[in-house]
mmCIF file of C-alpha atoms and ligand atoms in Angstrom:
data_model
loop_
_atom_site.group_PDB
_atom_site.id
_atom_site.type_symbol
_atom_site.label_atom_id
_atom_site.label_comp_id
_atom_site.label_asym_id
_atom_site.label_seq_id
_atom_site.Cartn_x
_atom_site.Cartn_y
_atom_site.Cartn_z
ATOM 1 C CA UNK D 1 15.073 -10.971 35.669
ATOM 2 C CA UNK D 2 15.030 -9.397 32.227
ATOM 3 C CA UNK D 3 12.454 -9.536 29.459
ATOM 4 C CA UNK D 4 11.823 -8.052 26.007
ATOM 5 C CA UNK D 5 9.338 -5.286 25.172
ATOM 6 C CA UNK D 6 8.341 -3.385 22.037
ATOM 7 C CA UNK D 7 9.267 0.259 22.660
ATOM 8 C CA UNK D 8 9.082 1.765 19.163
ATOM 9 C CA UNK D 9 7.166 1.192 15.936
ATOM 10 C CA UNK D 10 7.104 2.623 12.433
ATOM 11 C CA UNK D 11 5.823 2.077 8.905
ATOM 12 C CA UNK D 12 6.724 3.241 5.415
ATOM 13 C CA UNK D 13 4.587 3.111 2.290
ATOM 14 C CA UNK D 14 5.798 4.114 -1.184
ATOM 15 C CA UNK D 15 4.197 7.255 -2.654
ATOM 16 C CA UNK D 16 2.714 5.707 -5.791
ATOM 17 C CA UNK D 17 -0.889 4.569 -5.226
ATOM 18 C CA UNK D 18 -2.381 1.931 -7.522
ATOM 19 C CA UNK D 19 -6.160 1.862 -7.168
ATOM 20 C CA UNK D 20 -8.491 -0.894 -8.289
ATOM 21 C CA UNK D 21 -9.659 1.523 -11.002
ATOM 22 C CA UNK D 22 -6.053 1.723 -12.290
ATOM 23 C CA UNK D 23 -5.955 -2.093 -12.515
ATOM 24 C CA UNK D 24 -9.399 -2.222 -14.100
ATOM 25 C CA UNK D 25 -8.056 0.019 -16.870
ATOM 26 C CA UNK D 26 -5.322 -2.426 -17.910
ATOM 27 C CA UNK D 27 -6.371 -5.908 -16.699
ATOM 28 C CA UNK D 28 -9.413 -8.147 -17.154
ATOM 29 C CA UNK D 29 -10.682 -7.374 -13.653
ATOM 30 C CA UNK D 30 -13.121 -5.109 -11.817
ATOM 31 C CA UNK D 31 -13.090 -3.061 -8.644
ATOM 32 C CA UNK D 32 -16.121 -5.071 -7.533
ATOM 33 C CA UNK D 33 -14.323 -8.433 -7.969
ATOM 34 C CA UNK D 34 -11.198 -7.268 -6.145
ATOM 35 C CA UNK D 35 -13.092 -5.724 -3.206
ATOM 36 C CA UNK D 36 -15.486 -8.644 -2.847
ATOM 37 C CA UNK D 37 -12.834 -11.407 -3.131
ATOM 38 C CA UNK D 38 -9.941 -9.733 -1.307
ATOM 39 C CA UNK D 39 -11.030 -6.552 0.519
ATOM 40 C CA UNK D 40 -8.261 -4.573 -1.219
ATOM 41 C CA UNK D 41 -9.113 -1.107 -2.606
ATOM 42 C CA UNK D 42 -5.663 0.278 -3.306
ATOM 43 C CA UNK D 43 -2.008 -0.597 -2.800
ATOM 44 C CA UNK D 44 1.344 1.214 -2.887
ATOM 45 C CA UNK D 45 4.279 0.403 -5.154
ATOM 46 C CA UNK D 46 7.826 1.696 -5.541
ATOM 47 C CA UNK D 47 11.059 2.265 -3.686
ATOM 48 C CA UNK D 48 13.529 -0.418 -2.742
ATOM 49 C CA UNK D 49 13.340 -2.887 0.111
ATOM 50 C CA UNK D 50 16.300 -1.171 1.817
ATOM 51 C CA UNK D 51 14.887 2.367 1.409
ATOM 52 C CA UNK D 52 11.465 1.417 2.779
ATOM 53 C CA UNK D 53 13.059 -0.588 5.604
ATOM 54 C CA UNK D 54 15.289 2.347 6.550
ATOM 55 C CA UNK D 55 12.340 4.766 6.658
ATOM 56 C CA UNK D 56 10.250 2.476 8.866
ATOM 57 C CA UNK D 57 13.228 1.737 11.142
ATOM 58 C CA UNK D 58 14.052 5.439 11.570
ATOM 59 C CA UNK D 59 10.458 6.048 12.727
ATOM 60 C CA UNK D 60 10.634 3.143 15.170
ATOM 61 C CA UNK D 61 13.883 4.533 16.621
ATOM 62 C CA UNK D 62 12.269 7.976 17.002
ATOM 63 C CA UNK D 63 9.268 6.544 18.839
ATOM 64 C CA UNK D 64 11.570 4.550 21.130
ATOM 65 C CA UNK D 65 13.571 7.778 21.735
ATOM 66 C CA UNK D 66 16.756 5.960 20.705
ATOM 67 C CA UNK D 67 19.682 6.878 18.486
ATOM 68 C CA UNK D 68 20.825 4.392 15.839
ATOM 69 C CA UNK D 69 23.992 3.808 17.858
ATOM 70 C CA UNK D 70 21.848 2.403 20.685
ATOM 71 C CA UNK D 71 20.900 -0.596 18.503
ATOM 72 C CA UNK D 72 22.833 -3.840 19.006
ATOM 73 C CA UNK D 73 21.290 -6.039 16.306
ATOM 74 C CA UNK D 74 19.200 -5.622 13.153
ATOM 75 C CA UNK D 75 16.909 -8.360 11.843
ATOM 76 C CA UNK D 76 15.247 -7.781 8.479
ATOM 77 C CA UNK D 77 12.464 -10.103 7.393
ATOM 78 C CA UNK D 78 12.092 -9.988 3.636
ATOM 79 C CA UNK D 79 11.359 -12.247 0.718
ATOM 80 C CA UNK D 80 12.351 -9.522 -1.783
ATOM 81 C CA UNK D 81 15.935 -8.507 -0.900
ATOM 82 C CA UNK D 82 17.505 -5.745 -3.033
ATOM 83 C CA UNK D 83 19.973 -8.271 -4.441
ATOM 84 C CA UNK D 84 20.469 -12.046 -4.245
ATOM 85 C CA UNK D 85 23.818 -11.322 -2.548
ATOM 86 C CA UNK D 86 24.525 -9.607 -0.216
ATOM 87 C CA UNK D 87 21.657 -9.582 2.250
ATOM 88 C CA UNK D 88 19.729 -6.289 2.431
ATOM 89 C CA UNK D 89 20.089 -5.806 6.203
ATOM 90 C CA UNK D 90 23.732 -4.585 6.086
ATOM 91 C CA UNK D 91 22.641 -1.877 3.617
ATOM 92 C CA UNK D 92 19.771 -0.854 5.937
ATOM 93 C CA UNK D 93 22.190 -0.811 8.881
ATOM 94 C CA UNK D 94 24.625 1.301 6.834
ATOM 95 C CA UNK D 95 21.900 3.804 5.900
ATOM 96 C CA UNK D 96 21.036 4.116 9.585
ATOM 97 C CA UNK D 97 24.694 4.541 10.499
ATOM 98 C CA UNK D 98 24.957 1.143 12.224
ATOM 99 C CA UNK D 99 27.735 -1.425 12.192
ATOM 100 C CA UNK D 100 26.116 -3.889 14.619
ATOM 101 C CA UNK D 101 25.121 -7.402 13.550
ATOM 102 C CA UNK D 102 22.606 -7.448 10.720
ATOM 103 C CA UNK D 103 20.926 -10.334 8.972
ATOM 104 C CA UNK D 104 18.032 -11.126 6.671
ATOM 105 C CA UNK D 105 15.426 -13.717 7.482
ATOM 106 C CA UNK D 106 13.124 -15.197 4.845
ATOM 107 C CA UNK D 107 9.953 -16.832 6.122
ATOM 108 C CA UNK D 108 7.777 -15.034 3.539
ATOM 109 C CA UNK D 109 4.643 -13.461 5.034
ATOM 110 C CA UNK D 110 5.371 -15.013 8.455
ATOM 111 C CA UNK D 111 8.824 -13.412 8.419
ATOM 112 C CA UNK D 112 8.185 -10.498 10.759
ATOM 113 C CA UNK D 113 6.729 -12.677 13.531
ATOM 114 C CA UNK D 114 9.614 -15.152 13.098
ATOM 115 C CA UNK D 115 12.071 -12.245 13.388
ATOM 116 C CA UNK D 116 10.311 -10.860 16.468
ATOM 117 C CA UNK D 117 10.518 -14.227 18.225
ATOM 118 C CA UNK D 118 14.186 -14.586 17.211
ATOM 119 C CA UNK D 119 14.856 -11.064 18.518
ATOM 120 C CA UNK D 120 13.278 -11.911 21.872
ATOM 121 C CA UNK D 121 15.580 -14.950 22.017
ATOM 122 C CA UNK D 122 18.583 -12.700 21.375
ATOM 123 C CA UNK D 123 17.464 -10.377 24.181
ATOM 124 C CA UNK D 124 17.451 -13.471 26.392
ATOM 125 C CA UNK D 125 21.094 -14.042 25.361
ATOM 126 C CA UNK D 126 22.032 -10.553 26.541
ATOM 127 C CA UNK D 127 21.465 -8.298 23.516
ATOM 128 C CA UNK D 128 19.865 -5.036 24.746
ATOM 129 C CA UNK D 129 18.112 -3.525 21.714
ATOM 130 C CA UNK D 130 17.075 -5.132 18.452
ATOM 131 C CA UNK D 131 15.598 -3.448 15.382
ATOM 132 C CA UNK D 132 13.089 -5.848 13.841
ATOM 133 C CA UNK D 133 11.947 -4.909 10.337
ATOM 134 C CA UNK D 134 9.634 -6.455 7.771
ATOM 135 C CA UNK D 135 10.111 -4.917 4.302
ATOM 136 C CA UNK D 136 9.068 -5.916 0.807
ATOM 137 C CA UNK D 137 8.967 -4.726 -2.782
ATOM 138 C CA UNK D 138 6.768 -7.505 -4.120
ATOM 139 C CA UNK D 139 5.781 -5.440 -7.167
ATOM 140 C CA UNK D 140 9.226 -6.387 -8.566
ATOM 141 C CA UNK D 141 8.377 -10.102 -8.611
ATOM 142 C CA UNK D 142 4.751 -9.846 -9.677
ATOM 143 C CA UNK D 143 3.810 -10.204 -13.337
ATOM 144 C CA UNK D 144 1.822 -6.990 -13.717
ATOM 145 C CA UNK D 145 -0.173 -8.634 -16.519
ATOM 146 C CA UNK D 146 -1.293 -11.514 -14.260
ATOM 147 C CA UNK D 147 -4.629 -10.508 -12.723
ATOM 148 C CA UNK D 148 -4.489 -13.263 -10.118
ATOM 149 C CA UNK D 149 -1.414 -11.777 -8.392
ATOM 150 C CA UNK D 150 -1.149 -8.164 -9.635
ATOM 151 C CA UNK D 151 -4.294 -7.158 -7.723
ATOM 152 C CA UNK D 152 -2.975 -8.606 -4.444
ATOM 153 C CA UNK D 153 0.740 -7.996 -3.828
ATOM 154 C CA UNK D 154 2.427 -4.646 -3.131
ATOM 155 C CA UNK D 155 5.257 -2.829 -1.354
ATOM 156 C CA UNK D 156 5.789 -1.514 2.215
ATOM 157 C CA UNK D 157 7.902 -1.748 5.356
ATOM 158 C CA UNK D 158 7.165 -1.868 9.061
ATOM 159 C CA UNK D 159 9.529 -1.963 12.031
ATOM 160 C CA UNK D 160 9.664 -2.245 15.797
ATOM 161 C CA UNK D 161 12.359 -1.809 18.426
ATOM 162 C CA UNK D 162 12.514 -4.702 20.875
ATOM 163 C CA UNK D 163 14.331 -3.733 24.084
ATOM 164 C CA UNK D 164 15.486 -5.535 27.177
ATOM 165 C CA UNK D 165 13.361 -4.447 30.137
ATOM 166 C CA UNK D 166 13.490 -5.374 33.803
ATOM 167 C CA UNK D 167 10.943 -7.957 34.917
ATOM 168 C CA UNK D 168 8.961 -10.495 32.994
ATOM 169 C CA UNK D 169 9.153 -10.690 29.218
ATOM 170 C CA UNK D 170 6.323 -9.137 27.216
ATOM 171 C CA UNK D 171 6.477 -11.933 24.652
ATOM 172 C CA UNK D 172 4.159 -14.233 26.550
ATOM 173 C CA UNK D 173 3.919 -17.056 24.053
ATOM 174 C CA UNK D 174 4.614 -17.921 20.435
ATOM 175 C CA UNK D 175 4.206 -20.587 17.792
ATOM 176 C CA UNK D 176 6.369 -21.111 14.706
ATOM 177 C CA UNK D 177 5.794 -23.725 12.030
ATOM 178 C CA UNK D 178 6.596 -24.759 8.482
ATOM 179 C CA UNK D 179 5.490 -27.408 5.986
ATOM 180 C CA UNK D 180 7.772 -27.562 2.957
ATOM 181 C CA UNK D 181 5.539 -30.113 1.239
ATOM 182 C CA UNK D 182 3.254 -27.142 0.468
ATOM 183 C CA UNK D 183 5.944 -25.079 -1.290
ATOM 184 C CA UNK D 184 4.183 -25.290 -4.676
ATOM 185 C CA UNK D 185 1.185 -23.297 -3.365
ATOM 186 C CA UNK D 186 3.155 -20.048 -3.593
ATOM 187 C CA UNK D 187 6.609 -19.633 -5.089
ATOM 188 C CA UNK D 188 8.833 -17.499 -7.258
ATOM 189 C CA UNK D 189 11.816 -18.938 -9.135
ATOM 190 C CA UNK D 190 14.999 -16.863 -9.506
ATOM 191 C CA UNK D 191 14.299 -14.241 -12.150
ATOM 192 C CA UNK D 192 10.649 -15.270 -12.359
ATOM 193 C CA UNK D 193 7.300 -14.084 -11.064
ATOM 194 C CA UNK D 194 5.084 -15.182 -8.170
ATOM 195 C CA UNK D 195 2.958 -18.241 -8.926
ATOM 196 C CA UNK D 196 0.033 -18.898 -6.578
ATOM 197 C CA UNK D 197 -2.640 -21.556 -6.089
ATOM 198 C CA UNK D 198 -5.155 -19.156 -4.573
ATOM 199 C CA UNK D 199 -7.992 -21.444 -3.524
ATOM 200 C CA UNK D 200 -5.884 -24.100 -1.784
ATOM 201 C CA UNK D 201 -3.772 -21.431 -0.137
ATOM 202 C CA UNK D 202 -6.933 -19.775 1.153
ATOM 203 C CA UNK D 203 -8.075 -22.982 2.809
ATOM 204 C CA UNK D 204 -4.658 -23.689 4.339
ATOM 205 C CA UNK D 205 -4.224 -20.069 5.427
ATOM 206 C CA UNK D 206 -7.383 -20.044 7.541
ATOM 207 C CA UNK D 207 -6.447 -23.328 9.192
ATOM 208 C CA UNK D 208 -2.814 -22.291 9.800
ATOM 209 C CA UNK D 209 -3.808 -18.947 11.299
ATOM 210 C CA UNK D 210 -6.381 -20.490 13.635
ATOM 211 C CA UNK D 211 -4.185 -23.378 14.809
ATOM 212 C CA UNK D 212 -1.054 -21.261 15.203
ATOM 213 C CA UNK D 213 -2.885 -18.454 17.026
ATOM 214 C CA UNK D 214 -4.489 -20.998 19.388
ATOM 215 C CA UNK D 215 -1.087 -22.574 20.111
ATOM 216 C CA UNK D 216 0.452 -19.185 20.927
ATOM 217 C CA UNK D 217 -2.522 -18.216 23.137
ATOM 218 C CA UNK D 218 -2.282 -21.511 24.993
ATOM 219 C CA UNK D 219 1.464 -21.118 25.600
ATOM 220 C CA UNK D 220 0.878 -17.544 26.769
ATOM 221 C CA UNK D 221 -1.862 -18.880 29.092
ATOM 222 C CA UNK D 222 -4.375 -16.298 27.863
ATOM 223 C CA UNK D 223 -7.701 -16.599 26.079
ATOM 224 C CA UNK D 224 -8.882 -14.916 22.896
ATOM 225 C CA UNK D 225 -11.347 -12.848 24.996
ATOM 226 C CA UNK D 226 -8.388 -11.246 26.748
ATOM 227 C CA UNK D 227 -6.822 -10.077 23.472
ATOM 228 C CA UNK D 228 -7.292 -6.334 22.859
ATOM 229 C CA UNK D 229 -5.885 -6.355 19.343
ATOM 230 C CA UNK D 230 -5.531 -9.132 16.766
ATOM 231 C CA UNK D 231 -2.929 -8.270 14.115
ATOM 232 C CA UNK D 232 -3.238 -10.862 11.344
ATOM 233 C CA UNK D 233 -1.233 -11.054 8.127
ATOM 234 C CA UNK D 234 -3.043 -8.775 5.679
ATOM 235 C CA UNK D 235 -3.593 -11.168 2.775
ATOM 236 C CA UNK D 236 -7.329 -11.313 2.247
ATOM 237 C CA UNK D 237 -10.215 -9.881 4.276
ATOM 238 C CA UNK D 238 -12.156 -13.133 3.906
ATOM 239 C CA UNK D 239 -9.238 -15.094 5.388
ATOM 240 C CA UNK D 240 -9.000 -12.605 8.271
ATOM 241 C CA UNK D 241 -12.769 -12.753 8.889
ATOM 242 C CA UNK D 242 -12.906 -16.564 8.736
ATOM 243 C CA UNK D 243 -9.941 -16.943 11.124
ATOM 244 C CA UNK D 244 -11.233 -14.180 13.411
ATOM 245 C CA UNK D 245 -14.650 -15.800 13.606
ATOM 246 C CA UNK D 246 -13.174 -19.179 14.570
ATOM 247 C CA UNK D 247 -10.877 -17.584 17.132
ATOM 248 C CA UNK D 248 -13.590 -15.352 18.602
ATOM 249 C CA UNK D 249 -11.777 -12.175 17.515
ATOM 250 C CA UNK D 250 -14.215 -9.849 15.733
ATOM 251 C CA UNK D 251 -13.237 -7.081 13.304
ATOM 252 C CA UNK D 252 -13.588 -4.411 16.041
ATOM 253 C CA UNK D 253 -10.579 -5.995 17.755
ATOM 254 C CA UNK D 254 -8.635 -6.601 14.527
ATOM 255 C CA UNK D 255 -5.995 -4.357 12.939
ATOM 256 C CA UNK D 256 -6.774 -3.810 9.252
ATOM 257 C CA UNK D 257 -4.773 -1.913 6.638
ATOM 258 C CA UNK D 258 -5.295 -4.377 3.792
ATOM 259 C CA UNK D 259 -7.770 -2.111 1.972
ATOM 260 C CA UNK D 260 -5.017 0.550 1.633
ATOM 261 C CA UNK D 261 -1.900 -1.631 1.284
ATOM 262 C CA UNK D 262 -2.746 -4.955 -0.357
ATOM 263 C CA UNK D 263 -0.642 -7.949 0.694
ATOM 264 C CA UNK D 264 2.831 -6.702 1.622
ATOM 265 C CA UNK D 265 4.118 -10.061 2.952
ATOM 266 C CA UNK D 266 6.642 -9.611 5.782
ATOM 267 C CA UNK D 267 5.731 -5.918 6.064
ATOM 268 C CA UNK D 268 2.014 -6.481 6.605
ATOM 269 C CA UNK D 269 1.946 -7.366 10.321
ATOM 270 C CA UNK D 270 4.237 -4.511 11.506
ATOM 271 C CA UNK D 271 2.475 -2.003 9.222
ATOM 272 C CA UNK D 272 -0.937 -3.020 10.628
ATOM 273 C CA UNK D 273 0.455 -2.914 14.174
ATOM 274 C CA UNK D 274 1.961 0.574 13.701
ATOM 275 C CA UNK D 275 -1.298 1.833 12.200
ATOM 276 C CA UNK D 276 -3.334 0.544 15.165
ATOM 277 C CA UNK D 277 -0.906 2.007 17.717
ATOM 278 C CA UNK D 278 -0.964 5.381 15.940
ATOM 279 C CA UNK D 279 -4.782 5.231 16.100
ATOM 280 C CA UNK D 280 -4.547 4.902 19.888
ATOM 281 C CA UNK D 281 -5.912 1.369 19.934
ATOM 282 C CA UNK D 282 -3.345 0.022 22.427
ATOM 283 C CA UNK D 283 -2.595 1.003 26.013
ATOM 284 C CA UNK D 284 0.131 -0.325 28.306
ATOM 285 C CA UNK D 285 -0.840 -3.750 29.622
ATOM 286 C CA UNK D 286 -3.074 -4.632 26.659
ATOM 287 C CA UNK D 287 -2.575 -8.022 25.017
ATOM 288 C CA UNK D 288 -1.793 -8.248 21.303
ATOM 289 C CA UNK D 289 -1.956 -11.366 19.129
ATOM 290 C CA UNK D 290 0.201 -11.261 15.980
ATOM 291 C CA UNK D 291 -0.303 -13.987 13.393
ATOM 292 C CA UNK D 292 1.148 -14.621 9.954
ATOM 293 C CA UNK D 293 1.159 -17.334 7.288
ATOM 294 C CA UNK D 294 2.762 -17.510 3.907
ATOM 295 C CA UNK D 295 4.897 -19.192 1.294
ATOM 296 C CA UNK D 296 6.870 -22.180 2.434
ATOM 297 C CA UNK D 297 4.353 -22.850 3.756
ATOM 298 C CA UNK D 298 5.214 -21.094 7.008
ATOM 299 C CA UNK D 299 3.146 -19.764 9.880
ATOM 300 C CA UNK D 300 3.920 -17.846 13.062
ATOM 301 C CA UNK D 301 1.996 -16.315 15.953
ATOM 302 C CA UNK D 302 3.010 -14.379 19.049
ATOM 303 C CA UNK D 303 1.223 -12.932 22.074
ATOM 304 C CA UNK D 304 2.667 -9.657 23.355
ATOM 305 C CA UNK D 305 1.855 -7.551 26.375
ATOM 306 C CA UNK D 306 1.971 -3.948 25.158
ATOM 307 C CA UNK D 307 4.177 -1.409 26.909
ATOM 308 C CA UNK D 308 7.452 -1.509 28.829
HETATM 309 N N1 LIG C 401 -10.356 -10.299 -11.496
HETATM 310 C C1 LIG C 401 -11.447 -10.961 -11.994
HETATM 311 N N2 LIG C 401 -11.538 -12.284 -12.004
HETATM 312 C C2 LIG C 401 -10.515 -12.982 -11.511
HETATM 313 C C3 LIG C 401 -9.370 -12.380 -10.978
HETATM 314 C C4 LIG C 401 -9.315 -10.973 -11.002
HETATM 315 N N3 LIG C 401 -8.266 -10.286 -10.520
HETATM 316 N N4 LIG C 401 -8.531 -13.335 -10.546
HETATM 317 C C5 LIG C 401 -9.128 -14.515 -10.797
HETATM 318 N N5 LIG C 401 -10.333 -14.302 -11.370
HETATM 319 C C6 LIG C 401 -11.327 -15.280 -11.796
HETATM 320 C C7 LIG C 401 -10.781 -16.674 -11.978
HETATM 321 O O1 LIG C 401 -10.182 -16.812 -13.249
HETATM 322 C C8 LIG C 401 -12.018 -17.514 -11.815
HETATM 323 O O2 LIG C 401 -12.727 -17.483 -13.018
HETATM 324 P P1 LIG C 401 -13.534 -18.794 -13.512
HETATM 325 O O3 LIG C 401 -14.578 -19.039 -12.446
HETATM 326 O O4 LIG C 401 -14.097 -18.355 -14.820
HETATM 327 O O5 LIG C 401 -12.529 -19.892 -13.604
HETATM 328 C C9 LIG C 401 -12.843 -16.746 -10.784
HETATM 329 O O6 LIG C 401 -12.302 -15.418 -10.769
HETATM 330 C C10 LIG C 401 -12.761 -17.339 -9.396
HETATM 331 O O7 LIG C 401 -11.399 -17.602 -9.113
HETATM 332 P P2 LIG C 401 -10.956 -18.238 -7.751
HETATM 333 O O8 LIG C 401 -9.472 -18.414 -7.779
HETATM 334 O O9 LIG C 401 -11.849 -19.408 -7.461
HETATM 335 O O10 LIG C 401 -11.364 -17.038 -6.772
HETATM 336 P P3 LIG C 401 -11.277 -16.998 -5.220
HETATM 337 O O11 LIG C 401 -12.583 -16.639 -4.654
HETATM 338 O O12 LIG C 401 -10.558 -18.174 -4.654
HETATM 339 O O13 LIG C 401 -10.354 -15.717 -4.990
HETATM 340 C C11 LIG C 401 -8.085 -15.219 -4.424
HETATM 341 C C12 LIG C 401 -9.050 -15.695 -5.502
HETATM 342 C C13 LIG C 401 -6.690 -15.274 -4.982
HETATM 343 C C14 LIG C 401 -8.462 -13.797 -4.059
HETATM 344 C C15 LIG C 401 -8.233 -16.140 -3.169
HETATM 345 O O14 LIG C 401 -8.173 -17.493 -3.575
HETATM 346 C C16 LIG C 401 -7.172 -15.884 -2.160
HETATM 347 O O15 LIG C 401 -7.069 -14.810 -1.612
HETATM 348 N N6 LIG C 401 -6.370 -16.910 -1.847
HETATM 349 C C17 LIG C 401 -5.304 -16.786 -0.886
HETATM 350 C C18 LIG C 401 -4.197 -16.021 -1.518
HETATM 351 C C19 LIG C 401 -3.230 -15.534 -0.516
HETATM 352 O O16 LIG C 401 -3.555 -15.277 0.604
HETATM 353 N N7 LIG C 401 -2.001 -15.360 -0.982
HETATM 354 C C20 LIG C 401 -0.969 -14.841 -0.197
HETATM 355 C C21 LIG C 401 -0.499 -15.817 0.805
HETATM 356 S S1 LIG C 401 0.660 -15.048 1.826
#
């Protein structure tokens, strides 16, 4: 029997910090409004999707004690590729010195969890080691004069290595979903900027997170009480709190980086996961619930047993 396990993790944030005070200085907004409505205090901007992805992936390889040549497949979740064509993943692979299969996946903020589930499927098909990355440079598609989006979206990358391991798989259950009738809630036309219907998205986001997380828990045959760490998409602290409350997952068991990163879409779940692991919040055998929602609308949840 062979399963899939996360054996490495990494994160990359651009150097430039944009604080709420910086935004206050040039937009009709206040630190108080941003903190109270979103939970965000600062965010990072800069770099390219491929450069951030490469940095996070290199860290994940280091932690897994692997060389780039050990990797058999690269999956990059992004909604902000460097170019429209080609995909960004071949460039990331090239920077890492890889010529294995590489592809982009766009499921917006759910992208990393989608990619992780897809990677586990590929391990089931016989692939030994997959680099799974979520990377974004959302600052490129945000109108920096639009206070409704400029305070929220930012840039980052996170990555994990998913390896074939003997025994049962560590991906115990998952849920993936999409509803294209909700595409107008959050979109960006070619060459345009992000347009968002904040209030309706908020309502849908809480419901999607709760229902998707419950479906994944049920398929994994575990309860919320058994979850050591909840890693939700870092979009809004009020969304995370509302979903956590309904799921019975309090803040003490939730990974949070939102205050330092803002919403980094496909990067947010792996960045929050890497941060929690680096803080020593996970031990082998612990159960982790990952959950994302985003443009599309899409949603995705997965239950992982930590360790090999
Ligand atoms: N600073 C100050 N005021 C702002 C503001 C800002 N940055 N952005 C909006 N406002 C104003 C609005 O214009 C509105 O003013 P009005 O009452 O005079 O009309 C007021 O604040 C309330 O706006 P509203 O949109 O009702 O606020 P909200 O409590 O819903 O919070 C969001 C707005 C965007 C923070 C919230 O709706 C949200 O997070 N939604 C989900 C977004 C999301 O998760 N997106 C990513 C999905 S992956």
